[in-house]
Amino acid sequence: QALKALNAGFQKDEDRVEYMESPFGQAMGWLAKALSESPLNDAKISFAKMQAGDYDEEAAQKKLEGYIGGDKVVMFSFSKCPFCIKAKKELNDMGVPFTALDLDQMDQEGKELRAELAKKTKRTSMPNIFIAGEGIGGCNDGPGLMTLKKEGKLEPMLKEAGAI
């Protein structure tokens, strides 16, 4: 809810990226990472499943795997999430073609995919990025797109996947 209220104050994606790069945004990223590594993460996964309600889990899992295998780089995201916007901008700036699925714009299917992603990756936060079918985490965590870039591992991974 806090992120939703915060997003309402942003007029442009650039504002969201600026927030994410601010000390407060960095602290929020650290907090999200800490939560994902804590026992509270199981509760977050249960909550994502609860939001999805009753659904055909096998069909949703097949759909998820189809999306993950459908492109060399796939990002599950939320349309207004600053970390998602930053990750999309980074891939675009690198000239990497990718498929982005904004789960918050996909109604019930998005909720089901998020629940299945949570079961598969043990993460509920967005973005949730895959390169050549391998989950790399989010923008800054798991290890994350930006971490891999800083460590010099992202470009070789993208080249090996045939994405650049």
Short mmCIF file of N, CA, C and O in Angstrom, two decimals, residues 7-95:
data_model
loop_
_atom_site.label_atom_id
_atom_site.label_comp_id
_atom_site.label_asym_id
_atom_site.label_seq_id
_atom_site.Cartn_x
_atom_site.Cartn_y
_atom_site.Cartn_z
N ASN A 7 3.76 5.68 -5.52
CA ASN A 7 3.66 5.72 -6.97
C ASN A 7 2.65 6.76 -7.45
O ASN A 7 2.82 7.34 -8.51
N ALA A 8 1.59 6.96 -6.68
CA ALA A 8 0.58 7.93 -7.08
C ALA A 8 1.17 9.33 -7.18
O ALA A 8 0.69 10.16 -7.96
N GLY A 9 2.23 9.61 -6.41
CA GLY A 9 2.87 10.92 -6.44
C GLY A 9 3.82 11.10 -7.61
O GLY A 9 4.24 12.21 -7.91
N PHE A 10 4.18 10.05 -8.30
CA PHE A 10 5.08 10.12 -9.43
C PHE A 10 4.29 10.37 -10.70
O PHE A 10 3.32 9.68 -10.98
N GLN A 11 4.73 11.32 -11.48
CA GLN A 11 4.07 11.62 -12.73
C GLN A 11 4.70 10.89 -13.91
O GLN A 11 4.03 10.57 -14.87
N LYS A 12 6.01 10.64 -13.83
CA LYS A 12 6.73 10.04 -14.96
C LYS A 12 7.60 8.90 -14.47
O LYS A 12 7.99 8.85 -13.31
N ASP A 13 7.92 7.99 -15.41
CA ASP A 13 8.82 6.88 -15.07
C ASP A 13 10.17 7.39 -14.58
O ASP A 13 10.78 6.79 -13.70
N GLU A 14 10.63 8.51 -15.13
CA GLU A 14 11.92 9.07 -14.71
C GLU A 14 11.90 9.41 -13.23
O GLU A 14 12.91 9.27 -12.53
N ASP A 15 10.74 9.88 -12.72
CA ASP A 15 10.61 10.18 -11.30
C ASP A 15 10.76 8.91 -10.46
O ASP A 15 11.35 8.92 -9.39
N ARG A 16 10.20 7.82 -10.97
CA ARG A 16 10.29 6.55 -10.25
C ARG A 16 11.74 6.05 -10.20
O ARG A 16 12.21 5.55 -9.18
N VAL A 17 12.46 6.20 -11.31
CA VAL A 17 13.86 5.77 -11.35
C VAL A 17 14.69 6.66 -10.42
O VAL A 17 15.54 6.16 -9.67
N GLU A 18 14.43 7.95 -10.43
CA GLU A 18 15.16 8.87 -9.55
C GLU A 18 14.93 8.48 -8.08
O GLU A 18 15.86 8.46 -7.28
N TYR A 19 13.68 8.15 -7.75
CA TYR A 19 13.37 7.70 -6.39
C TYR A 19 14.18 6.44 -6.06
O TYR A 19 14.79 6.34 -4.99
N MET A 20 14.17 5.47 -6.98
CA MET A 20 14.84 4.21 -6.74
C MET A 20 16.33 4.42 -6.48
O MET A 20 16.94 3.71 -5.69
N GLU A 21 16.92 5.40 -7.14
CA GLU A 21 18.35 5.67 -6.99
C GLU A 21 18.66 6.55 -5.79
O GLU A 21 19.82 6.70 -5.43
N SER A 22 17.62 7.11 -5.15
CA SER A 22 17.82 7.97 -3.98
C SER A 22 18.19 7.13 -2.77
O SER A 22 17.98 5.90 -2.76
N PRO A 23 18.73 7.76 -1.73
CA PRO A 23 19.04 6.99 -0.51
C PRO A 23 17.81 6.26 0.06
O PRO A 23 17.92 5.12 0.50
N PHE A 24 16.65 6.90 0.03
CA PHE A 24 15.44 6.25 0.54
C PHE A 24 15.07 5.06 -0.33
O PHE A 24 14.74 3.99 0.18
N GLY A 25 15.14 5.22 -1.64
CA GLY A 25 14.85 4.12 -2.55
C GLY A 25 15.82 2.97 -2.38
O GLY A 25 15.44 1.80 -2.41
N GLN A 26 17.10 3.30 -2.17
CA GLN A 26 18.11 2.26 -1.93
C GLN A 26 17.81 1.53 -0.62
O GLN A 26 17.95 0.31 -0.55
N ALA A 27 17.37 2.28 0.40
CA ALA A 27 17.01 1.65 1.67
C ALA A 27 15.82 0.72 1.49
O ALA A 27 15.77 -0.37 2.06
N MET A 28 14.85 1.14 0.68
CA MET A 28 13.68 0.29 0.42
C MET A 28 14.11 -0.99 -0.31
O MET A 28 13.59 -2.06 -0.04
N GLY A 29 15.05 -0.86 -1.23
CA GLY A 29 15.59 -2.03 -1.93
C GLY A 29 16.27 -2.98 -0.96
O GLY A 29 16.10 -4.20 -1.04
N TRP A 30 17.05 -2.42 -0.03
CA TRP A 30 17.72 -3.25 0.97
C TRP A 30 16.69 -3.96 1.83
O TRP A 30 16.82 -5.15 2.13
N LEU A 31 15.64 -3.22 2.24
CA LEU A 31 14.59 -3.81 3.08
C LEU A 31 13.88 -4.95 2.34
O LEU A 31 13.64 -6.02 2.92
N ALA A 32 13.57 -4.74 1.08
CA ALA A 32 12.91 -5.79 0.28
C ALA A 32 13.80 -7.02 0.19
O ALA A 32 13.32 -8.15 0.32
N LYS A 33 15.09 -6.81 0.00
CA LYS A 33 16.03 -7.94 -0.07
C LYS A 33 16.09 -8.66 1.27
O LYS A 33 16.05 -9.90 1.33
N ALA A 34 16.16 -7.90 2.36
CA ALA A 34 16.21 -8.52 3.69
C ALA A 34 14.95 -9.33 3.96
O ALA A 34 15.02 -10.43 4.50
N LEU A 35 13.80 -8.80 3.59
CA LEU A 35 12.55 -9.53 3.79
C LEU A 35 12.52 -10.81 2.97
O LEU A 35 12.02 -11.84 3.42
N SER A 36 13.05 -10.75 1.74
CA SER A 36 13.03 -11.94 0.88
C SER A 36 13.93 -13.05 1.43
O SER A 36 13.75 -14.21 1.09
N GLU A 37 14.87 -12.68 2.29
CA GLU A 37 15.78 -13.66 2.87
C GLU A 37 15.39 -14.04 4.30
O GLU A 37 16.13 -14.74 4.97
N SER A 38 14.23 -13.57 4.75
CA SER A 38 13.80 -13.83 6.11
C SER A 38 12.66 -14.84 6.14
O SER A 38 12.07 -15.16 5.10
N PRO A 39 12.32 -15.32 7.33
CA PRO A 39 11.16 -16.23 7.45
C PRO A 39 9.85 -15.59 6.98
O PRO A 39 8.90 -16.29 6.63
N LEU A 40 9.79 -14.28 6.95
CA LEU A 40 8.59 -13.59 6.48
C LEU A 40 8.33 -13.85 4.99
O LEU A 40 7.21 -13.66 4.52
N ASN A 41 9.35 -14.31 4.28
CA ASN A 41 9.18 -14.56 2.86
C ASN A 41 8.13 -15.64 2.60
O ASN A 41 7.37 -15.53 1.63
N ASP A 42 8.05 -16.64 3.46
CA ASP A 42 7.02 -17.68 3.29
C ASP A 42 5.63 -17.06 3.37
O ASP A 42 4.73 -17.47 2.64
N ALA A 43 5.47 -16.10 4.25
CA ALA A 43 4.17 -15.42 4.37
C ALA A 43 3.87 -14.61 3.11
O ALA A 43 2.73 -14.58 2.65
N LYS A 44 4.89 -13.97 2.55
CA LYS A 44 4.69 -13.22 1.30
C LYS A 44 4.28 -14.16 0.17
O LYS A 44 3.42 -13.81 -0.64
N ILE A 45 4.88 -15.33 0.10
CA ILE A 45 4.53 -16.30 -0.93
C ILE A 45 3.10 -16.78 -0.74
O ILE A 45 2.33 -16.87 -1.70
N SER A 46 2.73 -17.05 0.50
CA SER A 46 1.35 -17.46 0.79
C SER A 46 0.36 -16.36 0.43
O SER A 46 -0.73 -16.64 -0.09
N PHE A 47 0.74 -15.12 0.68
CA PHE A 47 -0.14 -14.00 0.36
C PHE A 47 -0.33 -13.90 -1.16
O PHE A 47 -1.45 -13.65 -1.64
N ALA A 48 0.74 -14.08 -1.93
CA ALA A 48 0.62 -14.03 -3.40
C ALA A 48 -0.32 -15.13 -3.89
O ALA A 48 -1.16 -14.90 -4.77
N LYS A 49 -0.21 -16.30 -3.29
CA LYS A 49 -1.10 -17.40 -3.67
C LYS A 49 -2.55 -17.09 -3.27
O LYS A 49 -3.48 -17.34 -4.03
N MET A 50 -2.73 -16.49 -2.10
CA MET A 50 -4.06 -16.12 -1.63
C MET A 50 -4.69 -15.07 -2.56
O MET A 50 -5.88 -15.14 -2.89
N GLN A 51 -3.89 -14.10 -3.01
CA GLN A 51 -4.40 -13.08 -3.94
C GLN A 51 -4.90 -13.71 -5.24
O GLN A 51 -5.85 -13.22 -5.83
N ALA A 52 -4.24 -14.78 -5.67
CA ALA A 52 -4.63 -15.44 -6.92
C ALA A 52 -5.93 -16.22 -6.76
O ALA A 52 -6.62 -16.48 -7.74
N GLY A 53 -6.25 -16.60 -5.53
CA GLY A 53 -7.48 -17.36 -5.30
C GLY A 53 -7.38 -18.76 -5.87
O GLY A 53 -6.30 -19.31 -6.06
N ASP A 54 -8.54 -19.36 -6.15
CA ASP A 54 -8.57 -20.70 -6.73
C ASP A 54 -8.30 -20.60 -8.23
O ASP A 54 -8.94 -19.81 -8.92
N TYR A 55 -7.35 -21.40 -8.70
CA TYR A 55 -7.01 -21.42 -10.12
C TYR A 55 -6.37 -22.76 -10.45
O TYR A 55 -5.97 -23.50 -9.56
N ASP A 56 -6.27 -23.04 -11.72
CA ASP A 56 -5.66 -24.28 -12.19
C ASP A 56 -4.13 -24.09 -12.14
O ASP A 56 -3.53 -23.51 -13.04
N GLU A 57 -3.54 -24.58 -11.06
CA GLU A 57 -2.11 -24.37 -10.84
C GLU A 57 -1.25 -25.00 -11.93
O GLU A 57 -0.25 -24.43 -12.35
N GLU A 58 -1.64 -26.18 -12.38
CA GLU A 58 -0.87 -26.86 -13.42
C GLU A 58 -0.89 -26.06 -14.72
O GLU A 58 0.15 -25.88 -15.36
N ALA A 59 -2.05 -25.53 -15.09
CA ALA A 59 -2.15 -24.73 -16.32
C ALA A 59 -1.36 -23.44 -16.17
O ALA A 59 -0.66 -23.01 -17.12
N ALA A 60 -1.42 -22.81 -15.00
CA ALA A 60 -0.68 -21.56 -14.77
C ALA A 60 0.82 -21.81 -14.80
O ALA A 60 1.59 -21.01 -15.34
N GLN A 61 1.24 -22.94 -14.23
CA GLN A 61 2.66 -23.29 -14.23
C GLN A 61 3.15 -23.51 -15.67
O GLN A 61 4.23 -23.05 -16.05
N LYS A 62 2.36 -24.19 -16.49
CA LYS A 62 2.73 -24.41 -17.89
C LYS A 62 2.81 -23.08 -18.64
O LYS A 62 3.72 -22.87 -19.45
N LYS A 63 1.86 -22.19 -18.36
CA LYS A 63 1.88 -20.88 -19.00
C LYS A 63 3.13 -20.10 -18.59
O LYS A 63 3.79 -19.48 -19.42
N LEU A 64 3.47 -20.16 -17.29
CA LEU A 64 4.67 -19.49 -16.79
C LEU A 64 5.91 -20.02 -17.50
O LEU A 64 6.74 -19.25 -17.98
N GLU A 65 6.04 -21.34 -17.57
CA GLU A 65 7.20 -21.94 -18.23
C GLU A 65 7.24 -21.58 -19.71
O GLU A 65 8.32 -21.37 -20.28
N GLY A 66 6.08 -21.46 -20.33
CA GLY A 66 6.01 -21.03 -21.73
C GLY A 66 6.54 -19.62 -21.92
O GLY A 66 7.28 -19.35 -22.86
N TYR A 67 6.16 -18.73 -21.01
CA TYR A 67 6.68 -17.36 -21.07
C TYR A 67 8.19 -17.34 -20.85
O TYR A 67 8.92 -16.68 -21.59
N ILE A 68 8.65 -18.06 -19.83
CA ILE A 68 10.08 -18.07 -19.51
C ILE A 68 10.90 -18.62 -20.68
O ILE A 68 11.96 -18.09 -21.01
N GLY A 69 10.39 -19.65 -21.33
CA GLY A 69 11.11 -20.25 -22.45
C GLY A 69 10.85 -19.58 -23.78
O GLY A 69 11.46 -19.92 -24.79
N GLY A 70 9.96 -18.59 -23.79
CA GLY A 70 9.53 -17.97 -25.04
C GLY A 70 10.45 -16.89 -25.58
O GLY A 70 10.26 -16.43 -26.70
N ASP A 71 11.42 -16.46 -24.81
CA ASP A 71 12.34 -15.42 -25.27
C ASP A 71 13.66 -15.58 -24.52
O ASP A 71 13.71 -16.23 -23.47
N LYS A 72 14.70 -14.99 -25.05
CA LYS A 72 16.02 -15.11 -24.43
C LYS A 72 16.08 -14.35 -23.11
O LYS A 72 16.78 -14.75 -22.18
N VAL A 73 15.37 -13.23 -23.05
CA VAL A 73 15.30 -12.44 -21.82
C VAL A 73 13.83 -12.13 -21.54
O VAL A 73 13.13 -11.60 -22.40
N VAL A 74 13.39 -12.50 -20.34
CA VAL A 74 11.99 -12.31 -19.96
C VAL A 74 11.96 -11.64 -18.59
O VAL A 74 12.67 -12.06 -17.68
N MET A 75 11.14 -10.61 -18.50
CA MET A 75 11.00 -9.89 -17.23
C MET A 75 9.53 -9.86 -16.82
O MET A 75 8.69 -9.36 -17.56
N PHE A 76 9.25 -10.38 -15.65
CA PHE A 76 7.94 -10.24 -15.04
C PHE A 76 8.04 -8.99 -14.17
O PHE A 76 9.00 -8.85 -13.41
N SER A 77 7.07 -8.10 -14.29
CA SER A 77 7.19 -6.82 -13.62
C SER A 77 5.83 -6.25 -13.25
O SER A 77 4.79 -6.85 -13.53
N PHE A 78 5.88 -5.09 -12.61
CA PHE A 78 4.70 -4.26 -12.36
C PHE A 78 4.93 -2.97 -13.13
O PHE A 78 6.04 -2.43 -13.14
N SER A 79 3.90 -2.44 -13.72
CA SER A 79 4.04 -1.31 -14.64
C SER A 79 4.59 -0.04 -14.00
O SER A 79 5.28 0.73 -14.66
N LYS A 80 4.33 0.21 -12.74
CA LYS A 80 4.76 1.45 -12.09
C LYS A 80 5.87 1.26 -11.07
O LYS A 80 6.28 2.20 -10.41
N CYS A 81 6.37 0.05 -10.94
CA CYS A 81 7.42 -0.25 -9.96
C CYS A 81 8.74 0.41 -10.38
O CYS A 81 9.23 0.17 -11.50
N PRO A 82 9.34 1.24 -9.51
CA PRO A 82 10.60 1.91 -9.88
C PRO A 82 11.72 0.93 -10.22
O PRO A 82 12.52 1.19 -11.11
N PHE A 83 11.80 -0.19 -9.51
CA PHE A 83 12.86 -1.16 -9.78
C PHE A 83 12.65 -1.84 -11.13
O PHE A 83 13.60 -2.13 -11.85
N CYS A 84 11.39 -2.07 -11.49
CA CYS A 84 11.06 -2.65 -12.80
C CYS A 84 11.40 -1.68 -13.92
O CYS A 84 11.98 -2.06 -14.94
N ILE A 85 11.04 -0.43 -13.71
CA ILE A 85 11.32 0.61 -14.71
C ILE A 85 12.82 0.75 -14.91
O ILE A 85 13.30 0.84 -16.04
N LYS A 86 13.57 0.72 -13.82
CA LYS A 86 15.04 0.82 -13.90
C LYS A 86 15.61 -0.37 -14.68
O LYS A 86 16.47 -0.19 -15.56
N ALA A 87 15.12 -1.57 -14.39
CA ALA A 87 15.63 -2.76 -15.08
C ALA A 87 15.29 -2.71 -16.58
O ALA A 87 16.13 -3.04 -17.42
N LYS A 88 14.07 -2.29 -16.91
CA LYS A 88 13.68 -2.17 -18.32
C LYS A 88 14.55 -1.13 -19.02
O LYS A 88 15.02 -1.36 -20.14
N LYS A 89 14.78 -0.01 -18.35
CA LYS A 89 15.62 1.05 -18.94
C LYS A 89 17.04 0.53 -19.18
O LYS A 89 17.62 0.79 -20.23
N GLU A 90 17.57 -0.20 -18.24
CA GLU A 90 18.92 -0.74 -18.37
C GLU A 90 19.02 -1.67 -19.58
O GLU A 90 19.95 -1.57 -20.39
N LEU A 91 18.06 -2.58 -19.70
CA LEU A 91 18.08 -3.50 -20.85
C LEU A 91 17.91 -2.74 -22.16
O LEU A 91 18.60 -3.03 -23.14
N ASN A 92 17.00 -1.77 -22.18
CA ASN A 92 16.81 -0.96 -23.39
C ASN A 92 18.08 -0.20 -23.74
O ASN A 92 18.48 -0.14 -24.90
N ASP A 93 18.73 0.41 -22.72
CA ASP A 93 19.96 1.17 -22.96
C ASP A 93 21.08 0.27 -23.49
O ASP A 93 21.94 0.73 -24.24
N MET A 94 21.06 -1.01 -23.11
CA MET A 94 22.07 -1.96 -23.60
C MET A 94 21.69 -2.53 -24.97
O MET A 94 22.48 -3.26 -25.56
N GLY A 95 20.49 -2.21 -25.45
CA GLY A 95 20.05 -2.73 -26.74
C GLY A 95 19.62 -4.18 -26.68
O GLY A 95 19.68 -4.89 -27.70
#
